[in-house]
Structure formats: C-alpha cells, structure tokens
Short mmCIF file of C-alpha atoms and ligand atoms in Angstrom, two decimals:
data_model
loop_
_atom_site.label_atom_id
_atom_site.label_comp_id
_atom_site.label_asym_id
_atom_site.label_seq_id
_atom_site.Cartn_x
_atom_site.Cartn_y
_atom_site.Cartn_z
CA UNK A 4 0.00 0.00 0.00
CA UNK A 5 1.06 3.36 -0.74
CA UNK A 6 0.62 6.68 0.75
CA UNK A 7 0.31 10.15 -0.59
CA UNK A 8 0.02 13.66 0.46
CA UNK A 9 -2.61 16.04 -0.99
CA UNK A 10 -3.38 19.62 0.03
CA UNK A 11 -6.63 21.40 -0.69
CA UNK A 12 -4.70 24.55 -1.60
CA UNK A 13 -5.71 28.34 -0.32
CA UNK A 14 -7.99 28.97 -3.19
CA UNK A 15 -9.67 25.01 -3.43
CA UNK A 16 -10.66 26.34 0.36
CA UNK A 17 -11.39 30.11 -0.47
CA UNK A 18 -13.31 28.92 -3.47
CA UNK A 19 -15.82 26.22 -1.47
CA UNK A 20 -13.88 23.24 -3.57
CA UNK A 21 -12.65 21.69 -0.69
CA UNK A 22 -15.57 19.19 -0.77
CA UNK A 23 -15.49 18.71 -4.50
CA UNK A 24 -11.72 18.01 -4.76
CA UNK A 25 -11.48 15.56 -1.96
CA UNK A 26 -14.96 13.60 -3.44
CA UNK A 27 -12.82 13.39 -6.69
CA UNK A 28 -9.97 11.77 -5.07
CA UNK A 29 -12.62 9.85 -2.48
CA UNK A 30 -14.38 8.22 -5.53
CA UNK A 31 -11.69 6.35 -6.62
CA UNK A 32 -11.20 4.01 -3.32
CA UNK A 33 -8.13 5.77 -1.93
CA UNK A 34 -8.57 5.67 1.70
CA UNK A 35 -8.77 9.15 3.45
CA UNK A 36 -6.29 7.62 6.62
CA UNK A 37 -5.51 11.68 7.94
CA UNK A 38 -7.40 15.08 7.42
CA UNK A 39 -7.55 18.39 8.82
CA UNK A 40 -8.01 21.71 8.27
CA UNK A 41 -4.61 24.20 8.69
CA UNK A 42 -2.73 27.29 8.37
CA UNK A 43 0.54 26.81 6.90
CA UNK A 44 3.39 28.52 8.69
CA UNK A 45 6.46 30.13 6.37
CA UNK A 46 8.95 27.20 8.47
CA UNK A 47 6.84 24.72 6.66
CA UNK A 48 6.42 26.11 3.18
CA UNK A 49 9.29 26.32 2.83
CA UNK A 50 10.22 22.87 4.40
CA UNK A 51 7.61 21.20 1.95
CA UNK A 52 8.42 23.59 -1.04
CA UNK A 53 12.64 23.05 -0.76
CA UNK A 54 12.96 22.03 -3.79
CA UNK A 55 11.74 25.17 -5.29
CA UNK A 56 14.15 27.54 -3.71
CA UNK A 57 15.32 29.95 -6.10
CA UNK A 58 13.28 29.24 -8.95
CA UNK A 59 11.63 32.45 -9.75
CA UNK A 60 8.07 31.49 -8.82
CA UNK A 61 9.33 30.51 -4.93
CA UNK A 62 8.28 33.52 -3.24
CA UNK A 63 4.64 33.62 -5.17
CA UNK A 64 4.03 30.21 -4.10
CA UNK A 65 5.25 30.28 -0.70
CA UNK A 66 3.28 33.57 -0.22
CA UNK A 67 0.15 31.64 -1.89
CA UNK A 68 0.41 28.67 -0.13
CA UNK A 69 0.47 30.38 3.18
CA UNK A 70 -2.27 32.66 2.33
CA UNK A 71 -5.20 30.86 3.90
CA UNK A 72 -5.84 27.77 5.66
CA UNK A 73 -5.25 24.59 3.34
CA UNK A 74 -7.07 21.64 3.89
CA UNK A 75 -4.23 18.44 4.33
CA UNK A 76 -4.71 14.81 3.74
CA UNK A 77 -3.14 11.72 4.04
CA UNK A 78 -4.40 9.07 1.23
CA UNK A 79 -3.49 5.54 1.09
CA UNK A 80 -3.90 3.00 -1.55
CA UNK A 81 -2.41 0.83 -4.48
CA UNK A 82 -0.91 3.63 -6.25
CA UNK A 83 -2.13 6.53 -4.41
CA UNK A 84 0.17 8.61 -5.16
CA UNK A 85 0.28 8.03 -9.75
CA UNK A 86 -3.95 7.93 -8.93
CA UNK A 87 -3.73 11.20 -7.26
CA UNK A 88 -1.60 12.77 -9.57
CA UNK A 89 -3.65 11.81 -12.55
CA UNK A 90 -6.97 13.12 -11.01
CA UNK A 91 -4.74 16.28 -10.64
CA UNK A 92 -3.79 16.92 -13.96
CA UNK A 93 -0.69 18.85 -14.85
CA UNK A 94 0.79 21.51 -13.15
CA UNK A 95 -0.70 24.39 -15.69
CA UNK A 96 -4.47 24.52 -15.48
CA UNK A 97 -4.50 25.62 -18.90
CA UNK A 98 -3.19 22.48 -20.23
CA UNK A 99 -4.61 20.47 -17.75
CA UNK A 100 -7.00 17.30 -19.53
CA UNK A 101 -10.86 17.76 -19.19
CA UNK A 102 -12.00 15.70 -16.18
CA UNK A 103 -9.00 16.57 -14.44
CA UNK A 104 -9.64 18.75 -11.12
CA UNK A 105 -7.24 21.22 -12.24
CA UNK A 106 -8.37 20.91 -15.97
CA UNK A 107 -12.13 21.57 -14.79
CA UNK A 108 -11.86 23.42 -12.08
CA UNK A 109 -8.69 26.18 -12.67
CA UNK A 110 -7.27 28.49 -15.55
CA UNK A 111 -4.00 29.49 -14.01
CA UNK A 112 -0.66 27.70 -12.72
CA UNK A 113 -0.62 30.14 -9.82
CA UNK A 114 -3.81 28.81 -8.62
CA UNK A 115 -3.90 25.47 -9.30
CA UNK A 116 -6.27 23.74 -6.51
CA UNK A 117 -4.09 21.31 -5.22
CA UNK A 118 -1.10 19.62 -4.32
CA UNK A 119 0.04 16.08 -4.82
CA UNK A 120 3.60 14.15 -3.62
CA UNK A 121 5.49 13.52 -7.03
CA UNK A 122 6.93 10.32 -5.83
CA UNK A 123 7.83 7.57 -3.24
CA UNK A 124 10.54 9.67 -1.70
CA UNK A 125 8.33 13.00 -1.36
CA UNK A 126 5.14 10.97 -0.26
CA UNK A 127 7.28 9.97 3.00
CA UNK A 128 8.71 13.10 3.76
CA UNK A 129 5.59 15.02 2.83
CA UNK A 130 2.61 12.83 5.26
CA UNK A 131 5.08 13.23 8.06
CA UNK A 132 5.80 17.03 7.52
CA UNK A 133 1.61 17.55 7.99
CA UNK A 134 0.89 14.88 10.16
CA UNK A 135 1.86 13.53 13.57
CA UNK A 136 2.11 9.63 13.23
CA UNK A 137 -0.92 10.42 15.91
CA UNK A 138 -3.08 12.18 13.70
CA UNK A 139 -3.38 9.25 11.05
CA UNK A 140 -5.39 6.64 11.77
CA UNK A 141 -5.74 2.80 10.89
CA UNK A 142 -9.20 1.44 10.31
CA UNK A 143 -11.09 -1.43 7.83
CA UNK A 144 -13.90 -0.13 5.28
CA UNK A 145 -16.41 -2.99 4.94
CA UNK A 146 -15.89 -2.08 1.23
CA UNK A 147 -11.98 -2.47 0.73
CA UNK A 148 -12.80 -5.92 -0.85
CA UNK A 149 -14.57 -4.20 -3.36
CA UNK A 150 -11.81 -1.83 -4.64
CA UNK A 151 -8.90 -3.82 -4.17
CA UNK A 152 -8.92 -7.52 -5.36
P1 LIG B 229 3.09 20.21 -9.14
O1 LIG B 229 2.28 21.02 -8.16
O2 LIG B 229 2.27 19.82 -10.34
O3 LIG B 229 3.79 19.04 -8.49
P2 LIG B 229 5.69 21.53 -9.18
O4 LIG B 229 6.08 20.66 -8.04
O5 LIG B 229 6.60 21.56 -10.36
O6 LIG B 229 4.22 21.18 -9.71
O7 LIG B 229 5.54 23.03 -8.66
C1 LIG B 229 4.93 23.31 -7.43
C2 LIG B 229 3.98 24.47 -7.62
O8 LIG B 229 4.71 25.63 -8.01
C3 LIG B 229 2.96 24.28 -8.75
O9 LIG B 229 1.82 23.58 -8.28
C4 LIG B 229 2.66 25.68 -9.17
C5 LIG B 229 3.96 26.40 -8.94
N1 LIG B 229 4.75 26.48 -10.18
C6 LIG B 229 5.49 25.50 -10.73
N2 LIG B 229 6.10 25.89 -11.84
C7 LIG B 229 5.75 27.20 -11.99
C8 LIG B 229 6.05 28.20 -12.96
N3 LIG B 229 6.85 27.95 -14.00
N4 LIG B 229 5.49 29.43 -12.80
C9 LIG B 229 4.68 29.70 -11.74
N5 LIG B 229 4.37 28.78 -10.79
C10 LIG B 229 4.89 27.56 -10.92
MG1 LIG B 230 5.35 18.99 -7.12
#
C-alpha cells in the first residue's frame, strides 16, 4: 500500500472546492487515513516547497500557499500517489486534460487547486511534515474488498 500527500490549496478552500476536490480523489477508493483543516506557517512552506528555492516562482508560491488555511490529507492505496496525480492533472491549469480537477476546475498555474507528492521519496517526507504519526489513523472499510482484489 502506498501513501500520498494532498493539500486542498488556499484557493480550493477560499473557493468552497474543498468538498469537490477531496470527493474526486474519495471516488476512486483511496482511503482518506488523515485530514484536517490548517494554516501553513512560512517554516513549513518552505520545508515542503525546498525544492523550489530559487526558482523564480518561490516567493509567489510560498506567499500563496500560506495565504489561507489549506485543507491536508493523508491518502493511502495501491498507487495513491500516480492515482492522485492523474486526477490532478498537470501543473498548468491551462493544459490540464478535461475531467482533471485542475483541468475543470482552474485556468492558471498560480492557482492550481491542489497539491500532490510527485513520488515515493516526497510521499514519506511530505505525510510526516503535515501529520503527527498520531493524527493518522488505521481502520477497515467494509468495502476495501470491493476496490482492491
Ligand atoms: P506540481 O504542483 O504539479 O507538483 P511543481 O512541483 O513543479 O508542480 O511546482 C509546485 C507548484 O509551483 C505548482 O503547483 C505551481 C507552482 N509552479 C510550478 N512551476 C511554476 C512556474 N513555471 N510558474 C509559476 N508557478 C509555478
Ligand atoms: Mg510537485
């Protein structure tokens, strides 16, 4: 099983998407195993956004990012983390494929809706930057037999 991090970025919240964005990620059988609504400090932007320091967008999206609350969850799954990034779409709204949250619900890479770990390395580092290993929790959905063979 995999895990993934995915924020509910300052405008998802500010826009009343928060609902819509985690039911698209929801409906595919991910398991929601951590969620909760937060402020993001500067010390952890810029923890979670290191490898963007110096690129000439950094201070835009650290500024965005800690803006307004986000709302941060833990996802686990086969997968979760190439699933999530597919429901994402890419990075620039504009290009973004119809049916994709960012290619239905956004029109500009500044305000793109929502964040997803890249890869197995970032996942790891990510879900323990948001969340204590307290705050996720371990439970059976009568239903897991149904999504995962
Ligand atoms: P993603 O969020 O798809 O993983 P990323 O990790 O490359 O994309 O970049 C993190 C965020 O930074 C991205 O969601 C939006 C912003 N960003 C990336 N490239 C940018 C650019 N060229 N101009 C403005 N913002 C950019
Ligand atoms: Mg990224």
């Amino acid at each position: 099983m995999e895990r993934t991090l995915v924020l509910v970025k300052p405008d998802g919240v500010q826009r009343g998407l928060a609902g819509e964005i985690i039911g698209r990620l929801e409906r595919t059988g991910l398991q929601i195993i951590g969620m909760k609504l937060m402020q993001v400090s500067e010390e952890l932007a810029s923890e979670h956004y290191g490898e963007h320091v110096g690129k000439p967008f950094y201070l835009g999206l650290v500024s965005f990012i800690t803006s307004s609350p986000v709302v941060a969850l833990a996802l686990e799954g086969p997968s979760a983390i190439s699933t999530t990034r597919k429901i994402m779409g890419s990075t620039n709204p504009a290009g973004a494929d119809p049916g994709t949250i960012r290619g239905d619900l956004g029109v500009d890479m500044g305000r793109n809706l929502i964040h997803g770990s890249a890869n197995e390395q970032d996942a790891a580092r990510e879900v323990s930057l948001f969340f204590d290993d307290s705050e996720l929790v371990s439970y059976q959905r009568a239903t897991q037999p149904w999504i995962v063979e």
